[in-house]
Amino acid sequence: MPTSAIRLVRFTGRLLLALAAVTMLVVVFLALIALTDGAGSGLAAWLTTLGAGAVLAMWLGRRRTWPARLVPFLPVVVAAALTASVCIPTVPTARRYPLALPFVATQHWSLATGSRVAVYHYPPANPGPRHPIPFVYLNGGPVRGISVLDHRFLQLLARQGYDVYAYEQAGGGRSDLLPMGQYTISRSVRDLAAFADRLNKGKVDILGFSSGGAVLTRALTDPSVAARLHRAIIAEPGPMDGPTAHITGRKGRKSARGLAPAMTGPRSTHVPRYAVAFGLMGLGLLTPDTGLIGQAEGDNAFTAADLGSDTASAYCARDAHRIPAEDTARNFSFSPAASLRIQQTVKDSPSIASKLRRSRTPAMLMIAECSSQVRQWETTVLANDPAIQRTQYLPGVGHHMWNGLDDNNDRAAAVITAFLQDKPAPLPNYPTRDEIPAFSRDRK
């Protein structure tokens, strides 16, 4: 073999060894991030990895001449540079709240629970009959700001004579943060009761959407909270308790997930620090209260584009190429850590089915044709709540039922207002409790 070829083989071999060493050190760093729960913004893992790599490099170079002793340190330097970016914040570490909305005033109410929440009020905006019962909207997320699309839907209800209130749950949108350990599904229910008390207008009608629907479902199981509710509308609910959360099964008809164009805009997950933090949190390898990034920093970093295909999953497949912008960059707010924390408390909670069977608050369940929710999350509520008077299955819409497309907002509003006014339903009562088994099997 020619000398040049031999040199090339040796160089290639050394390069591969160096790359392997860098990879090994990066893997060790990530493992230490998980083991230390990101202590000290990741510096504990970084310094330990750097120290271990330096010791190994010294051992490997112990019999070499002086200049050659530095060669084993090259992978350590490269790995240190790559992993250092995980330890350096690139957004403010103090909470940066969304700017005020131009079309509605933001109020801040301090609740008896200690939460300080952002509140929006849309008074009746029509000259016709006004409905005496206040209407409260409980949005999904959990711990997400109310989207502009949702605000537009609430304005539609106000134009139909409803006195509409909405609040962003603690940690979401313009509401103040809580210590991470205080984010629980039980706290969300207590905040709902405290909000009704702070409103001080008697019983309220409540629309709970997605995870807000799960909060509302749990509120119905507590007689002291349910006493504050006039009528309850549970729309596309998430799992109501631990046993329900562990159910897997069919969802609705095909959604736009995997069909819609990729969301554009900046992504925090393109930054190593947040890719590692959110990735390991999603895998359960970091706690929501991780020392790697603080709650406020994580909220500031997370963008609408980070939701990726989750947004598309809220729309029917036929709408894949016309999904509306749900929000503006200045209004979007989502707390990934607090959301995971609340979801975990749902998964860890015991069954509430026996308590739900004692509910007496008149209720309605709304289900979307292209729902991205597991059907049994929805039908479990129907099966166990004897006070559900009607189920409305909305064709042609996904999980985000009021989305500004076609007449979807008007159809959703018609279903809601008919129930609140105790008028005949605009859609068949489907599924009934007897139809649950077939409904759960079908992608209908």
PDB file of C-alpha atoms in Angstrom, residues 34-265:
ATOM      1  CA  ALA A  34     -30.932  13.852  33.521  1.00  0.00           C
ATOM      2  CA  LEU A  35     -29.315  12.471  36.690  1.00  0.00           C
ATOM      3  CA  THR A  36     -28.790  15.915  38.222  1.00  0.00           C
ATOM      4  CA  ASP A  37     -32.140  17.244  36.920  1.00  0.00           C
ATOM      5  CA  GLY A  38     -30.229  20.022  35.187  1.00  0.00           C
ATOM      6  CA  ALA A  39     -28.797  21.413  38.433  1.00  0.00           C
ATOM      7  CA  GLY A  40     -27.253  24.851  38.207  1.00  0.00           C
ATOM      8  CA  SER A  41     -28.516  25.556  34.683  1.00  0.00           C
ATOM      9  CA  GLY A  42     -26.669  22.437  33.542  1.00  0.00           C
ATOM     10  CA  LEU A  43     -23.302  23.579  34.861  1.00  0.00           C
ATOM     11  CA  ALA A  44     -23.053  20.680  37.316  1.00  0.00           C
ATOM     12  CA  ALA A  45     -23.280  18.200  34.443  1.00  0.00           C
ATOM     13  CA  TRP A  46     -21.003  20.310  32.213  1.00  0.00           C
ATOM     14  CA  LEU A  47     -18.209  20.651  34.770  1.00  0.00           C
ATOM     15  CA  THR A  48     -18.391  16.964  35.684  1.00  0.00           C
ATOM     16  CA  THR A  49     -18.215  15.937  32.026  1.00  0.00           C
ATOM     17  CA  LEU A  50     -15.341  18.339  31.360  1.00  0.00           C
ATOM     18  CA  GLY A  51     -13.454  17.094  34.392  1.00  0.00           C
ATOM     19  CA  ALA A  52     -13.939  13.421  33.528  1.00  0.00           C
ATOM     20  CA  GLY A  53     -12.900  14.077  29.921  1.00  0.00           C
ATOM     21  CA  ALA A  54      -9.789  15.958  31.006  1.00  0.00           C
ATOM     22  CA  VAL A  55      -8.729  13.135  33.353  1.00  0.00           C
ATOM     23  CA  LEU A  56      -9.226  10.568  30.568  1.00  0.00           C
ATOM     24  CA  ALA A  57      -7.245  12.736  28.121  1.00  0.00           C
ATOM     25  CA  MET A  58      -4.371  13.036  30.593  1.00  0.00           C
ATOM     26  CA  TRP A  59      -4.317   9.264  31.061  1.00  0.00           C
ATOM     27  CA  LEU A  60      -4.340   8.610  27.300  1.00  0.00           C
ATOM     28  CA  GLY A  61      -1.468  11.062  26.715  1.00  0.00           C
ATOM     29  CA  ARG A  62       0.696  10.026  29.643  1.00  0.00           C
ATOM     30  CA  ARG A  63       3.300   8.150  27.517  1.00  0.00           C
ATOM     31  CA  ARG A  64       3.386  10.585  24.619  1.00  0.00           C
ATOM     32  CA  THR A  65       5.869  13.339  24.000  1.00  0.00           C
ATOM     33  CA  TRP A  66       4.785  16.786  25.130  1.00  0.00           C
ATOM     34  CA  PRO A  67       3.130  18.163  21.952  1.00  0.00           C
ATOM     35  CA  ALA A  68       1.373  14.850  21.314  1.00  0.00           C
ATOM     36  CA  ARG A  69      -0.060  14.852  24.838  1.00  0.00           C
ATOM     37  CA  LEU A  70      -2.421  17.651  23.814  1.00  0.00           C
ATOM     38  CA  VAL A  71      -4.092  15.588  21.066  1.00  0.00           C
ATOM     39  CA  PRO A  72      -6.450  13.633  23.408  1.00  0.00           C
ATOM     40  CA  PHE A  73      -7.701  16.967  24.753  1.00  0.00           C
ATOM     41  CA  LEU A  74      -9.100  17.990  21.359  1.00  0.00           C
ATOM     42  CA  PRO A  75     -12.339  15.923  21.690  1.00  0.00           C
ATOM     43  CA  VAL A  76     -12.763  17.300  25.212  1.00  0.00           C
ATOM     44  CA  VAL A  77     -12.504  20.883  23.959  1.00  0.00           C
ATOM     45  CA  VAL A  78     -14.932  20.210  21.096  1.00  0.00           C
ATOM     46  CA  ALA A  79     -17.437  18.471  23.400  1.00  0.00           C
ATOM     47  CA  ALA A  80     -17.114  21.263  25.975  1.00  0.00           C
ATOM     48  CA  ALA A  81     -17.881  23.872  23.310  1.00  0.00           C
ATOM     49  CA  LEU A  82     -20.878  21.925  21.991  1.00  0.00           C
ATOM     50  CA  THR A  83     -22.418  21.273  25.395  1.00  0.00           C
ATOM     51  CA  ALA A  84     -21.723  24.725  26.830  1.00  0.00           C
ATOM     52  CA  SER A  85     -24.545  26.097  24.671  1.00  0.00           C
ATOM     53  CA  VAL A  86     -26.995  23.998  26.706  1.00  0.00           C
ATOM     54  CA  CYS A  87     -25.999  25.930  29.839  1.00  0.00           C
ATOM     55  CA  ILE A  88     -26.400  29.456  28.444  1.00  0.00           C
ATOM     56  CA  PRO A  89     -29.850  31.156  28.339  1.00  0.00           C
ATOM     57  CA  THR A  90     -30.708  32.896  25.070  1.00  0.00           C
ATOM     58  CA  VAL A  91     -33.979  34.495  26.245  1.00  0.00           C
ATOM     59  CA  PRO A  92     -34.779  36.527  29.372  1.00  0.00           C
ATOM     60  CA  THR A  93     -34.992  34.443  32.525  1.00  0.00           C
ATOM     61  CA  ALA A  94     -37.645  36.725  34.077  1.00  0.00           C
ATOM     62  CA  ARG A  95     -41.201  36.275  32.760  1.00  0.00           C
ATOM     63  CA  ARG A  96     -41.938  38.314  29.657  1.00  0.00           C
ATOM     64  CA  TYR A  97     -45.715  38.575  29.434  1.00  0.00           C
ATOM     65  CA  PRO A  98     -47.632  38.977  26.147  1.00  0.00           C
ATOM     66  CA  LEU A  99     -48.505  42.515  25.140  1.00  0.00           C
ATOM     67  CA  ALA A 100     -51.996  43.832  25.840  1.00  0.00           C
ATOM     68  CA  LEU A 101     -54.662  42.932  23.296  1.00  0.00           C
ATOM     69  CA  PRO A 102     -55.876  45.893  21.219  1.00  0.00           C
ATOM     70  CA  PHE A 103     -59.563  44.898  21.277  1.00  0.00           C
ATOM     71  CA  VAL A 104     -60.231  44.051  24.933  1.00  0.00           C
ATOM     72  CA  ALA A 105     -58.960  45.351  28.256  1.00  0.00           C
ATOM     73  CA  THR A 106     -56.925  42.980  30.400  1.00  0.00           C
ATOM     74  CA  GLN A 107     -57.917  42.977  34.043  1.00  0.00           C
ATOM     75  CA  HIS A 108     -56.007  41.163  36.783  1.00  0.00           C
ATOM     76  CA  TRP A 109     -57.937  39.544  39.593  1.00  0.00           C
ATOM     77  CA  SER A 110     -56.418  38.155  42.757  1.00  0.00           C
ATOM     78  CA  LEU A 111     -58.324  35.004  43.728  1.00  0.00           C
ATOM     79  CA  ALA A 112     -58.823  33.602  47.196  1.00  0.00           C
ATOM     80  CA  THR A 113     -56.566  30.674  46.268  1.00  0.00           C
ATOM     81  CA  GLY A 114     -53.590  33.007  45.835  1.00  0.00           C
ATOM     82  CA  SER A 115     -53.650  32.903  42.032  1.00  0.00           C
ATOM     83  CA  ARG A 116     -53.560  36.202  40.142  1.00  0.00           C
ATOM     84  CA  VAL A 117     -55.223  35.716  36.782  1.00  0.00           C
ATOM     85  CA  ALA A 118     -55.764  37.768  33.649  1.00  0.00           C
ATOM     86  CA  VAL A 119     -59.465  38.377  33.003  1.00  0.00           C
ATOM     87  CA  TYR A 120     -61.293  39.461  29.839  1.00  0.00           C
ATOM     88  CA  HIS A 121     -64.874  40.739  29.744  1.00  0.00           C
ATOM     89  CA  TYR A 122     -67.122  40.980  26.710  1.00  0.00           C
ATOM     90  CA  PRO A 123     -70.412  42.553  27.824  1.00  0.00           C
ATOM     91  CA  PRO A 124     -73.566  41.934  25.758  1.00  0.00           C
ATOM     92  CA  ALA A 125     -73.101  43.788  22.487  1.00  0.00           C
ATOM     93  CA  ASN A 126     -76.537  43.546  20.881  1.00  0.00           C
ATOM     94  CA  PRO A 127     -79.655  45.656  21.341  1.00  0.00           C
ATOM     95  CA  GLY A 128     -81.843  42.584  21.726  1.00  0.00           C
ATOM     96  CA  PRO A 129     -82.544  40.309  24.714  1.00  0.00           C
ATOM     97  CA  ARG A 130     -79.701  39.877  27.176  1.00  0.00           C
ATOM     98  CA  HIS A 131     -79.108  36.678  29.087  1.00  0.00           C
ATOM     99  CA  PRO A 132     -79.045  37.132  32.850  1.00  0.00           C
ATOM    100  CA  ILE A 133     -76.575  34.329  33.652  1.00  0.00           C
ATOM    101  CA  PRO A 134     -72.878  35.236  33.235  1.00  0.00           C
ATOM    102  CA  PHE A 135     -71.022  33.043  30.740  1.00  0.00           C
ATOM    103  CA  VAL A 136     -67.472  31.915  31.632  1.00  0.00           C
ATOM    104  CA  TYR A 137     -64.989  30.384  29.199  1.00  0.00           C
ATOM    105  CA  LEU A 138     -62.318  28.000  30.468  1.00  0.00           C
ATOM    106  CA  ASN A 139     -59.707  27.477  27.762  1.00  0.00           C
ATOM    107  CA  GLY A 140     -57.479  24.506  27.111  1.00  0.00           C
ATOM    108  CA  GLY A 141     -53.731  23.969  27.180  1.00  0.00           C
ATOM    109  CA  PRO A 142     -53.348  23.352  29.989  1.00  0.00           C
ATOM    110  CA  VAL A 143     -51.549  26.584  31.004  1.00  0.00           C
ATOM    111  CA  ARG A 144     -51.886  28.261  27.628  1.00  0.00           C
ATOM    112  CA  GLY A 145     -52.981  31.786  26.815  1.00  0.00           C
ATOM    113  CA  ILE A 146     -56.388  32.296  25.225  1.00  0.00           C
ATOM    114  CA  SER A 147     -55.890  32.401  21.467  1.00  0.00           C
ATOM    115  CA  VAL A 148     -57.093  35.219  19.235  1.00  0.00           C
ATOM    116  CA  LEU A 149     -59.402  32.697  17.521  1.00  0.00           C
ATOM    117  CA  ASP A 150     -61.023  31.984  20.887  1.00  0.00           C
ATOM    118  CA  HIS A 151     -61.384  35.691  21.620  1.00  0.00           C
ATOM    119  CA  ARG A 152     -63.224  36.143  18.314  1.00  0.00           C
ATOM    120  CA  PHE A 153     -65.597  33.326  19.242  1.00  0.00           C
ATOM    121  CA  LEU A 154     -66.275  34.902  22.625  1.00  0.00           C
ATOM    122  CA  GLN A 155     -67.043  38.190  20.879  1.00  0.00           C
ATOM    123  CA  LEU A 156     -69.600  36.325  18.743  1.00  0.00           C
ATOM    124  CA  LEU A 157     -71.358  35.068  21.885  1.00  0.00           C
ATOM    125  CA  ALA A 158     -71.353  38.577  23.329  1.00  0.00           C
ATOM    126  CA  ARG A 159     -73.041  39.843  20.149  1.00  0.00           C
ATOM    127  CA  GLN A 160     -75.783  37.316  20.833  1.00  0.00           C
ATOM    128  CA  GLY A 161     -76.546  38.863  24.195  1.00  0.00           C
ATOM    129  CA  TYR A 162     -74.266  36.946  26.555  1.00  0.00           C
ATOM    130  CA  ASP A 163     -72.236  38.558  29.315  1.00  0.00           C
ATOM    131  CA  VAL A 164     -68.952  36.779  28.588  1.00  0.00           C
ATOM    132  CA  TYR A 165     -65.987  36.395  30.906  1.00  0.00           C
ATOM    133  CA  ALA A 166     -62.786  34.472  30.326  1.00  0.00           C
ATOM    134  CA  TYR A 167     -59.667  34.087  32.389  1.00  0.00           C
ATOM    135  CA  GLU A 168     -56.277  32.626  31.627  1.00  0.00           C
ATOM    136  CA  GLN A 169     -55.476  29.976  34.158  1.00  0.00           C
ATOM    137  CA  ALA A 170     -52.576  30.587  36.528  1.00  0.00           C
ATOM    138  CA  GLY A 171     -49.283  30.544  34.633  1.00  0.00           C
ATOM    139  CA  GLY A 172     -50.916  31.009  31.230  1.00  0.00           C
ATOM    140  CA  GLY A 173     -51.023  34.109  29.068  1.00  0.00           C
ATOM    141  CA  ARG A 174     -50.941  37.286  31.166  1.00  0.00           C
ATOM    142  CA  SER A 175     -51.707  35.504  34.431  1.00  0.00           C
ATOM    143  CA  ASP A 176     -49.014  35.345  37.103  1.00  0.00           C
ATOM    144  CA  LEU A 177     -46.880  32.249  37.488  1.00  0.00           C
ATOM    145  CA  LEU A 178     -47.178  29.843  40.398  1.00  0.00           C
ATOM    146  CA  PRO A 179     -44.401  27.875  42.080  1.00  0.00           C
ATOM    147  CA  MET A 180     -44.106  24.721  39.983  1.00  0.00           C
ATOM    148  CA  GLY A 181     -45.328  22.457  42.772  1.00  0.00           C
ATOM    149  CA  GLN A 182     -48.641  24.332  42.943  1.00  0.00           C
ATOM    150  CA  TYR A 183     -49.696  23.470  39.389  1.00  0.00           C
ATOM    151  CA  THR A 184     -52.218  20.692  39.939  1.00  0.00           C
ATOM    152  CA  ILE A 185     -55.578  19.768  38.481  1.00  0.00           C
ATOM    153  CA  SER A 186     -57.077  20.276  41.952  1.00  0.00           C
ATOM    154  CA  ARG A 187     -55.701  23.827  42.071  1.00  0.00           C
ATOM    155  CA  SER A 188     -57.301  24.506  38.686  1.00  0.00           C
ATOM    156  CA  VAL A 189     -60.685  23.430  40.076  1.00  0.00           C
ATOM    157  CA  ARG A 190     -60.246  25.586  43.181  1.00  0.00           C
ATOM    158  CA  ASP A 191     -59.306  28.560  40.998  1.00  0.00           C
ATOM    159  CA  LEU A 192     -62.498  28.057  38.987  1.00  0.00           C
ATOM    160  CA  ALA A 193     -64.589  28.192  42.160  1.00  0.00           C
ATOM    161  CA  ALA A 194     -62.660  31.214  43.398  1.00  0.00           C
ATOM    162  CA  PHE A 195     -63.183  32.973  40.074  1.00  0.00           C
ATOM    163  CA  ALA A 196     -66.964  32.461  40.287  1.00  0.00           C
ATOM    164  CA  ASP A 197     -66.885  33.864  43.824  1.00  0.00           C
ATOM    165  CA  ARG A 198     -64.797  36.851  42.745  1.00  0.00           C
ATOM    166  CA  LEU A 199     -67.230  37.510  39.888  1.00  0.00           C
ATOM    167  CA  ASN A 200     -69.962  37.708  42.534  1.00  0.00           C
ATOM    168  CA  LYS A 201     -72.893  37.440  40.107  1.00  0.00           C
ATOM    169  CA  GLY A 202     -74.490  34.254  41.385  1.00  0.00           C
ATOM    170  CA  LYS A 203     -74.364  31.014  39.446  1.00  0.00           C
ATOM    171  CA  VAL A 204     -72.524  30.985  36.120  1.00  0.00           C
ATOM    172  CA  ASP A 205     -72.739  29.052  32.868  1.00  0.00           C
ATOM    173  CA  ILE A 206     -69.361  27.582  31.956  1.00  0.00           C
ATOM    174  CA  LEU A 207     -67.870  26.347  28.693  1.00  0.00           C
ATOM    175  CA  GLY A 208     -64.788  24.215  29.341  1.00  0.00           C
ATOM    176  CA  PHE A 209     -62.751  23.338  26.261  1.00  0.00           C
ATOM    177  CA  SER A 210     -60.144  20.534  26.001  1.00  0.00           C
ATOM    178  CA  SER A 211     -58.174  20.498  29.272  1.00  0.00           C
ATOM    179  CA  GLY A 212     -60.607  23.184  30.442  1.00  0.00           C
ATOM    180  CA  GLY A 213     -63.303  20.571  29.877  1.00  0.00           C
ATOM    181  CA  ALA A 214     -61.429  18.202  32.170  1.00  0.00           C
ATOM    182  CA  VAL A 215     -61.276  20.903  34.847  1.00  0.00           C
ATOM    183  CA  LEU A 216     -65.005  21.508  34.471  1.00  0.00           C
ATOM    184  CA  THR A 217     -65.750  17.774  34.665  1.00  0.00           C
ATOM    185  CA  ARG A 218     -63.844  17.515  37.928  1.00  0.00           C
ATOM    186  CA  ALA A 219     -65.625  20.625  39.232  1.00  0.00           C
ATOM    187  CA  LEU A 220     -68.935  18.794  38.780  1.00  0.00           C
ATOM    188  CA  THR A 221     -67.767  16.125  41.242  1.00  0.00           C
ATOM    189  CA  ASP A 222     -67.279  18.627  44.069  1.00  0.00           C
ATOM    190  CA  PRO A 223     -70.684  19.741  45.451  1.00  0.00           C
ATOM    191  CA  SER A 224     -69.234  22.972  46.876  1.00  0.00           C
ATOM    192  CA  VAL A 225     -67.876  23.952  43.428  1.00  0.00           C
ATOM    193  CA  ALA A 226     -70.857  22.622  41.462  1.00  0.00           C
ATOM    194  CA  ALA A 227     -73.145  24.809  43.586  1.00  0.00           C
ATOM    195  CA  ARG A 228     -71.663  27.810  41.768  1.00  0.00           C
ATOM    196  CA  LEU A 229     -72.529  26.433  38.319  1.00  0.00           C
ATOM    197  CA  HIS A 230     -75.822  26.962  36.489  1.00  0.00           C
ATOM    198  CA  ARG A 231     -75.084  24.938  33.333  1.00  0.00           C
ATOM    199  CA  ALA A 232     -71.927  23.191  32.160  1.00  0.00           C
ATOM    200  CA  ILE A 233     -70.752  22.683  28.572  1.00  0.00           C
ATOM    201  CA  ILE A 234     -67.932  20.159  28.262  1.00  0.00           C
ATOM    202  CA  ALA A 235     -66.304  20.528  24.847  1.00  0.00           C
ATOM    203  CA  GLU A 236     -63.739  18.016  23.570  1.00  0.00           C
ATOM    204  CA  PRO A 237     -62.536  17.147  27.086  1.00  0.00           C
ATOM    205  CA  GLY A 238     -59.158  15.732  27.962  1.00  0.00           C
ATOM    206  CA  PRO A 239     -58.919  12.796  30.388  1.00  0.00           C
ATOM    207  CA  MET A 240     -60.784  13.459  33.625  1.00  0.00           C
ATOM    208  CA  ASP A 241     -58.696  11.256  35.954  1.00  0.00           C
ATOM    209  CA  GLY A 242     -55.860   8.740  36.117  1.00  0.00           C
ATOM    210  CA  PRO A 243     -57.753   5.654  34.877  1.00  0.00           C
ATOM    211  CA  THR A 244     -59.152   7.652  31.947  1.00  0.00           C
ATOM    212  CA  ALA A 245     -55.733   9.148  31.112  1.00  0.00           C
ATOM    213  CA  HIS A 246     -54.317   5.666  30.637  1.00  0.00           C
ATOM    214  CA  ILE A 247     -56.982   4.693  28.105  1.00  0.00           C
ATOM    215  CA  THR A 248     -55.738   4.386  24.543  1.00  0.00           C
ATOM    216  CA  GLY A 249     -58.000   3.814  21.605  1.00  0.00           C
ATOM    217  CA  ARG A 250     -59.673   5.303  18.584  1.00  0.00           C
ATOM    218  CA  LYS A 251     -59.866   8.990  17.873  1.00  0.00           C
ATOM    219  CA  GLY A 252     -62.077  10.836  15.415  1.00  0.00           C
ATOM    220  CA  ARG A 253     -61.850  10.954  11.646  1.00  0.00           C
ATOM    221  CA  LYS A 254     -58.499  11.751  10.117  1.00  0.00           C
ATOM    222  CA  SER A 255     -57.055  15.087  11.193  1.00  0.00           C
ATOM    223  CA  ALA A 256     -54.654  17.348   9.307  1.00  0.00           C
ATOM    224  CA  ARG A 257     -51.704  16.013  11.298  1.00  0.00           C
ATOM    225  CA  GLY A 258     -48.990  14.976   8.844  1.00  0.00           C
ATOM    226  CA  LEU A 259     -50.829  16.625   5.947  1.00  0.00           C
ATOM    227  CA  ALA A 260     -50.581  20.327   6.728  1.00  0.00           C
ATOM    228  CA  PRO A 261     -47.503  22.339   5.742  1.00  0.00           C
ATOM    229  CA  ALA A 262     -44.965  22.651   8.530  1.00  0.00           C
ATOM    230  CA  MET A 263     -45.507  25.648  10.770  1.00  0.00           C
ATOM    231  CA  THR A 264     -43.224  28.552  10.015  1.00  0.00           C
ATOM    232  CA  GLY A 265     -41.496  30.880  12.425  1.00  0.00           C
TER     233      GLY A 265
END
